[in-house]
Amino acid sequence: MPSKGYVEISVESCKGCNFCVIHCPTECLALNTSDTNSYGLHYAYLTDEEKCIACQNCAVICPDAAITVYKKAKKKAA
Amino acid sequence: MKDGYKLIYKRPKTLLSTRMHYCPGCFHSTIHKFLMEVIEELEIQDKTIGVCPVGCSVFAYDYLDIDMQEAAHGRAAAVATGIKRILPDRIVFSYQGDGDLAAIGTAETLHACNRGENFTFIFINNGIYGMTGGQMAPTTLEGQKTTTCPYGRETADSGMPMKMAEIISQFEKVAYVERVSCDTPANARKAKRAIKKAIEFQMQGLGTTFIEVASNCPSGWKCTPEESLKWLEEQVFPYFPLGVFKEPAKRRQ
């Protein structure tokens, strides 16, 4: 099934507060605990693009405005 | 961007790309973001003037792409009064914490509200002095441990936490008072709506508008960002209830 949307998370802006992970309704975000950004902080990433519903919850709650949300465009009637 | 997708949410252009110095999970940065989104949506970037306080948000002028003025500790309301009186066509807001607005600057704040100065207060209430290492503030909850009350705040000595939104809503010339938070996406969306409403009421010249944000301070409260959300819900909201305390009467069409 094609995804309804996807998010892009800026690795350098993310501070790893985990708010987006706990507020994601479809649980498709996670904190990368094996890698850090240049500030030494774990960052969030999209685990499963197919689950993303582009609800913007993560982007709204993100304190550092690190998340950009894209939604699948509706097809124009032929 | 991938093919067949459209952009629906991005960082506002009015928020500079500088990395903010706030701790992970701090609501200061969330409120900065909402404020800048509102300014972008209302297209008032070139005529907005913000007044910075002393506190964690003292460097807000590094992040917000608008005109900013730094004020002495607690005097942001007085400085904003001056700016708004000289330049009444500008949108003026003061951005203050609880150590600034509710402790050292109480007199300036209350008198500015009593005069009904036509600017917007953004009041970040996190219950402690976050910048200086988590000392007790007037808004610290009863029994809450801080570095200057390690056994918990005793109300016999230091009184009860001050409910600024309730106090300010008593003034007749104040147009709009609301307490919001950003602990869940729903509350965060309400916070943004409240900020937008306050700025719009200011543009209509209705009087002082006051937004209190029940905020967190993971570093000062000595907990993780997630635990700070739990503390907010269990301890802060029962004492500092969210909601609208005063709003202008709707005009008949």
Short mmCIF file of C-alpha atoms in Angstrom, two decimals:
data_model
loop_
_atom_site.label_atom_id
_atom_site.label_comp_id
_atom_site.label_asym_id
_atom_site.label_seq_id
_atom_site.Cartn_x
_atom_site.Cartn_y
_atom_site.Cartn_z
CA MET A 1 0.00 0.00 0.00
CA PRO A 2 1.47 3.40 -0.91
CA SER A 3 1.95 5.74 2.04
CA LYS A 4 -0.34 8.69 2.75
CA GLY A 5 2.59 10.89 3.56
CA TYR A 6 6.04 11.06 5.00
CA VAL A 7 8.14 13.26 7.26
CA GLU A 8 11.66 14.56 7.01
CA ILE A 9 13.48 15.16 10.29
CA SER A 10 16.48 17.47 10.34
CA VAL A 11 19.18 15.48 12.13
CA GLU A 12 21.09 18.55 13.28
CA SER A 13 18.01 20.37 14.62
CA CYS A 14 16.67 17.37 16.54
CA LYS A 15 17.56 17.28 20.24
CA GLY A 16 16.08 13.86 20.97
CA CYS A 17 13.35 14.97 23.40
CA ASN A 18 11.22 12.03 22.20
CA PHE A 19 7.96 14.09 22.08
CA CYS A 20 7.28 13.15 18.46
CA VAL A 21 7.83 9.45 19.21
CA ILE A 22 5.37 9.32 22.12
CA HIS A 23 2.73 11.39 20.31
CA CYS A 24 2.81 9.56 16.97
CA PRO A 25 -0.57 7.80 16.62
CA THR A 26 0.75 5.10 14.28
CA GLU A 27 4.08 4.58 16.07
CA CYS A 28 6.19 5.04 12.96
CA LEU A 29 8.85 7.25 14.59
CA ALA A 30 11.70 6.16 16.84
CA LEU A 31 14.78 7.59 18.49
CA ASN A 32 18.05 6.43 16.96
CA THR A 33 19.89 5.18 20.04
CA SER A 34 22.95 3.92 18.15
CA ASP A 35 23.91 7.18 16.46
CA THR A 36 24.13 10.84 17.41
CA ASN A 37 24.25 14.15 15.59
CA SER A 38 27.19 16.56 15.83
CA TYR A 39 25.95 17.81 19.23
CA GLY A 40 26.06 14.30 20.69
CA LEU A 41 22.28 13.91 20.87
CA HIS A 42 20.20 10.98 19.65
CA TYR A 43 17.81 11.97 16.88
CA ALA A 44 14.39 10.78 15.79
CA TYR A 45 13.80 9.13 12.43
CA LEU A 46 10.94 7.66 10.43
CA THR A 47 10.94 3.89 10.82
CA ASP A 48 8.12 2.86 8.51
CA GLU A 49 7.05 5.25 5.78
CA GLU A 50 3.96 3.21 4.94
CA LYS A 51 2.48 3.82 8.38
CA CYS A 52 2.75 7.64 8.22
CA ILE A 53 -0.65 9.31 7.83
CA ALA A 54 0.67 12.90 7.62
CA CYS A 55 -1.35 13.97 10.70
CA GLN A 56 1.30 16.63 11.60
CA ASN A 57 1.17 15.74 15.31
CA CYS A 58 4.94 15.26 15.43
CA ALA A 59 5.61 18.51 13.61
CA VAL A 60 3.26 20.53 15.82
CA ILE A 61 4.71 19.17 19.07
CA CYS A 62 8.36 19.38 17.93
CA PRO A 63 10.00 22.11 20.02
CA ASP A 64 12.82 22.65 17.55
CA ALA A 65 10.77 22.78 14.36
CA ALA A 66 12.90 19.98 12.95
CA ILE A 67 10.09 18.16 11.17
CA THR A 68 8.74 18.80 7.67
CA VAL A 69 5.58 16.95 6.65
CA TYR A 70 4.58 15.92 3.13
CA LYS A 71 1.18 14.57 2.19
CA LYS A 72 0.20 12.59 -0.85
CA ALA A 73 -1.39 14.93 -3.39
CA LYS A 74 -4.87 14.02 -4.56
CA LYS A 75 -5.04 12.92 -8.15
CA LYS A 76 -6.82 15.30 -10.44
CA ALA A 77 -9.95 13.93 -12.09
CA ALA A 78 -9.05 12.91 -15.62
CA MET B 1 10.26 16.28 -2.23
CA LYS B 2 9.07 13.02 -3.68
CA ASP B 3 6.84 12.88 -6.72
CA GLY B 4 3.10 13.02 -6.02
CA TYR B 5 3.48 14.58 -2.57
CA LYS B 6 2.85 18.13 -1.43
CA LEU B 7 4.39 20.08 1.42
CA ILE B 8 1.92 20.60 4.28
CA TYR B 9 4.05 21.63 7.25
CA LYS B 10 7.47 23.23 7.48
CA ARG B 11 9.54 25.40 9.78
CA PRO B 12 8.29 29.01 9.51
CA LYS B 13 10.57 31.31 7.50
CA THR B 14 10.42 33.93 10.26
CA LEU B 15 12.18 31.52 12.62
CA LEU B 16 15.88 31.73 11.81
CA SER B 17 17.74 28.51 11.07
CA THR B 18 20.05 29.07 14.06
CA ARG B 19 20.00 26.18 16.48
CA MET B 20 18.17 27.23 19.64
CA HIS B 21 20.08 26.93 22.92
CA TYR B 22 17.09 25.63 24.88
CA CYS B 23 17.28 22.22 26.54
CA PRO B 24 15.67 19.23 24.75
CA GLY B 25 11.90 19.34 25.21
CA CYS B 26 11.68 22.94 26.44
CA PHE B 27 8.42 24.69 25.56
CA HIS B 28 10.25 27.98 24.97
CA SER B 29 11.23 26.78 21.53
CA THR B 30 7.71 25.46 20.82
CA ILE B 31 6.23 28.85 21.66
CA HIS B 32 8.90 30.63 19.55
CA LYS B 33 7.81 28.44 16.67
CA PHE B 34 4.08 29.16 17.14
CA LEU B 35 4.69 32.88 17.53
CA MET B 36 6.66 32.96 14.28
CA GLU B 37 4.04 30.86 12.48
CA VAL B 38 1.36 33.34 13.56
CA ILE B 39 3.48 36.30 12.44
CA GLU B 40 4.06 34.60 9.09
CA GLU B 41 0.36 33.80 8.64
CA LEU B 42 -0.78 37.33 9.52
CA GLU B 43 2.03 38.83 7.37
CA ILE B 44 3.15 41.26 10.04
CA GLN B 45 6.86 40.40 10.12
CA ASP B 46 7.97 43.93 9.17
CA LYS B 47 5.85 45.69 11.79
CA THR B 48 6.22 43.44 14.80
CA ILE B 49 8.44 44.41 17.72
CA GLY B 50 9.18 41.93 20.49
CA VAL B 51 10.58 42.68 23.91
CA CYS B 52 12.99 40.10 25.36
CA PRO B 53 13.20 39.49 29.09
CA VAL B 54 16.01 38.30 31.28
CA GLY B 55 15.81 34.56 31.72
CA CYS B 56 16.22 31.54 29.47
CA SER B 57 14.63 33.42 26.57
CA VAL B 58 17.12 36.29 26.82
CA PHE B 59 18.60 35.28 23.46
CA ALA B 60 15.23 35.11 21.69
CA TYR B 61 16.43 37.87 19.34
CA ASP B 62 18.93 35.41 17.87
CA TYR B 63 16.13 33.13 16.70
CA LEU B 64 13.21 35.39 15.79
CA ASP B 65 13.52 37.26 12.50
CA ILE B 66 11.72 40.41 13.70
CA ASP B 67 12.70 43.61 15.50
CA MET B 68 13.51 42.89 19.12
CA GLN B 69 14.36 45.00 22.14
CA GLU B 70 16.07 43.74 25.26
CA ALA B 71 14.68 44.95 28.59
CA ALA B 72 16.09 45.02 32.11
CA HIS B 73 14.97 42.18 34.37
CA GLY B 74 11.21 42.36 34.82
CA ARG B 75 10.82 45.65 32.93
CA ALA B 76 9.65 44.22 29.62
CA ALA B 77 6.10 45.49 30.25
CA ALA B 78 7.37 49.04 30.81
CA VAL B 79 9.56 48.92 27.69
CA ALA B 80 6.71 47.47 25.61
CA THR B 81 4.43 50.26 26.88
CA GLY B 82 6.92 52.85 25.65
CA ILE B 83 7.32 51.22 22.24
CA LYS B 84 3.58 50.81 21.73
CA ARG B 85 2.82 54.41 22.73
CA ILE B 86 5.41 55.87 20.36
CA LEU B 87 4.65 53.46 17.50
CA PRO B 88 0.96 52.61 17.93
CA ASP B 89 0.71 51.04 14.46
CA ARG B 90 3.23 48.30 15.33
CA ILE B 91 2.41 44.94 16.84
CA VAL B 92 4.22 44.71 20.16
CA PHE B 93 4.61 41.71 22.40
CA SER B 94 6.61 41.03 25.53
CA TYR B 95 7.97 37.54 26.04
CA GLN B 96 8.63 36.83 29.70
CA GLY B 97 9.21 33.99 32.11
CA ASP B 98 7.79 33.60 35.59
CA GLY B 99 10.85 34.90 37.40
CA ASP B 100 10.64 37.98 35.21
CA LEU B 101 6.91 38.69 35.01
CA ALA B 102 5.63 37.27 38.31
CA ALA B 103 8.53 38.09 40.65
CA ILE B 104 10.73 41.08 39.91
CA GLY B 105 8.40 42.64 37.33
CA THR B 106 5.03 42.21 39.05
CA ALA B 107 4.52 45.95 39.55
CA GLU B 108 5.26 46.80 35.91
CA THR B 109 3.04 43.96 34.71
CA LEU B 110 0.05 44.77 36.90
CA HIS B 111 0.16 48.49 36.15
CA ALA B 112 0.54 47.93 32.41
CA CYS B 113 -2.54 45.67 32.57
CA ASN B 114 -4.42 48.15 34.75
CA ARG B 115 -3.79 50.88 32.16
CA GLY B 116 -4.88 48.47 29.43
CA GLU B 117 -1.77 48.99 27.33
CA ASN B 118 -2.49 47.58 23.90
CA PHE B 119 0.18 44.90 23.59
CA THR B 120 0.44 41.16 24.09
CA PHE B 121 2.09 39.37 26.98
CA ILE B 122 3.50 35.91 26.34
CA PHE B 123 4.13 34.52 29.81
CA ILE B 124 6.06 31.26 30.13
CA ASN B 125 5.32 29.78 33.52
CA ASN B 126 7.58 26.83 34.32
CA GLY B 127 7.45 27.13 38.10
CA ILE B 128 11.15 27.83 38.72
CA TYR B 129 14.02 30.10 37.75
CA GLY B 130 15.29 27.87 34.96
CA MET B 131 18.24 29.94 33.73
CA THR B 132 20.02 30.36 37.05
CA GLY B 133 19.82 26.71 38.11
CA GLY B 134 16.27 25.98 39.23
CA GLN B 135 15.60 28.17 42.27
CA MET B 136 12.14 28.64 43.79
CA ALA B 137 9.92 31.14 41.97
CA PRO B 138 6.56 32.64 43.05
CA THR B 139 4.87 30.06 40.84
CA THR B 140 6.61 27.01 42.33
CA LEU B 141 3.99 24.49 43.43
CA GLU B 142 3.39 23.60 47.06
CA GLY B 143 5.82 20.80 48.02
CA GLN B 144 7.81 21.07 44.79
CA LYS B 145 11.54 20.58 45.35
CA THR B 146 13.91 23.17 43.94
CA THR B 147 17.53 24.05 44.70
CA THR B 148 16.49 26.73 47.22
CA CYS B 149 13.74 24.63 48.82
CA PRO B 150 15.25 21.12 48.82
CA TYR B 151 12.53 19.78 51.18
CA GLY B 152 9.70 21.17 49.02
CA ARG B 153 8.06 24.60 49.04
CA GLU B 154 6.48 25.36 52.40
CA THR B 155 3.50 27.64 52.07
CA ALA B 156 3.84 28.84 55.69
CA ASP B 157 7.10 30.59 54.71
CA SER B 158 6.74 31.43 51.09
CA GLY B 159 3.00 31.64 50.46
CA MET B 160 0.99 29.99 47.73
CA PRO B 161 1.94 29.85 44.03
CA MET B 162 0.74 32.95 42.20
CA LYS B 163 -1.96 32.46 39.59
CA MET B 164 -1.06 35.29 37.26
CA ALA B 165 -3.70 34.61 34.59
CA GLU B 166 -6.49 34.74 37.20
CA ILE B 167 -5.05 37.93 38.75
CA ILE B 168 -4.67 39.68 35.38
CA SER B 169 -8.19 38.70 34.29
CA GLN B 170 -9.61 40.91 37.09
CA PHE B 171 -8.49 44.12 35.35
CA GLU B 172 -11.24 45.81 33.39
CA LYS B 173 -9.07 47.03 30.53
CA VAL B 174 -7.58 43.64 29.84
CA ALA B 175 -9.19 42.16 26.73
CA TYR B 176 -8.09 38.56 26.59
CA VAL B 177 -6.53 36.14 29.08
CA GLU B 178 -5.90 32.47 28.40
CA ARG B 179 -3.72 29.77 29.91
CA VAL B 180 -2.44 27.19 27.44
CA SER B 181 0.14 24.43 27.32
CA CYS B 182 2.01 22.39 24.69
CA ASP B 183 2.10 18.96 26.33
CA THR B 184 -0.02 17.21 23.68
CA PRO B 185 -0.57 18.01 20.00
CA ALA B 186 -4.16 19.08 20.83
CA ASN B 187 -3.03 21.52 23.53
CA ALA B 188 -0.23 22.74 21.29
CA ARG B 189 -2.70 23.55 18.51
CA LYS B 190 -4.85 25.42 21.07
CA ALA B 191 -1.77 27.36 22.18
CA LYS B 192 -1.11 28.50 18.64
CA ARG B 193 -4.77 29.53 18.20
CA ALA B 194 -4.61 31.50 21.46
CA ILE B 195 -1.48 33.37 20.35
CA LYS B 196 -3.11 34.16 17.01
CA LYS B 197 -6.26 35.42 18.70
CA ALA B 198 -4.26 37.60 21.09
CA ILE B 199 -2.32 39.21 18.23
CA GLU B 200 -5.55 39.76 16.29
CA PHE B 201 -7.24 41.41 19.28
CA GLN B 202 -4.20 43.64 19.64
CA MET B 203 -4.51 44.62 15.95
CA GLN B 204 -8.14 45.54 16.61
CA GLY B 205 -7.00 47.71 19.56
CA LEU B 206 -9.11 45.95 22.18
CA GLY B 207 -6.60 46.27 25.05
CA THR B 208 -4.05 44.13 26.82
CA THR B 209 -3.91 40.49 25.81
CA PHE B 210 -2.23 37.96 28.07
CA ILE B 211 -1.25 34.37 27.20
CA GLU B 212 0.13 32.25 30.02
CA VAL B 213 1.87 29.04 28.95
CA ALA B 214 2.00 26.30 31.60
CA SER B 215 5.49 25.23 30.61
CA ASN B 216 7.99 22.58 31.60
CA CYS B 217 11.64 22.71 32.59
CA PRO B 218 13.16 19.23 32.27
CA SER B 219 16.62 20.41 33.38
CA GLY B 220 15.37 22.45 36.33
CA TRP B 221 12.87 19.82 37.44
CA LYS B 222 15.65 17.19 37.17
CA CYS B 223 13.68 14.83 34.96
CA THR B 224 13.46 13.68 31.36
CA PRO B 225 11.30 15.59 28.86
CA GLU B 226 8.72 12.78 28.98
CA GLU B 227 8.56 12.83 32.79
CA SER B 228 8.12 16.59 32.65
CA LEU B 229 4.94 16.12 30.58
CA LYS B 230 3.64 13.70 33.23
CA TRP B 231 4.43 16.18 36.01
CA LEU B 232 2.58 18.90 34.08
CA GLU B 233 -0.51 16.74 33.75
CA GLU B 234 -0.52 15.37 37.31
CA GLN B 235 0.71 18.35 39.35
CA VAL B 236 0.59 21.58 37.37
CA PHE B 237 -2.78 21.44 35.58
CA PRO B 238 -4.85 20.77 38.75
CA TYR B 239 -3.44 23.98 40.29
CA PHE B 240 -3.03 26.03 37.09
CA PRO B 241 -6.09 25.00 35.04
CA LEU B 242 -5.97 25.61 31.30
CA GLY B 243 -8.61 27.69 29.62
CA VAL B 244 -9.89 31.14 28.73
CA PHE B 245 -10.29 33.48 31.71
CA LYS B 246 -11.42 36.55 29.85
CA GLU B 247 -12.30 37.33 26.27
CA PRO B 248 -13.91 40.26 24.52
CA ALA B 249 -17.68 40.12 24.11
CA LYS B 250 -18.64 39.16 20.58
CA ARG B 251 -19.93 42.11 18.63
CA ARG B 252 -23.38 41.77 17.16
CA GLN B 253 -23.35 41.54 13.41
#
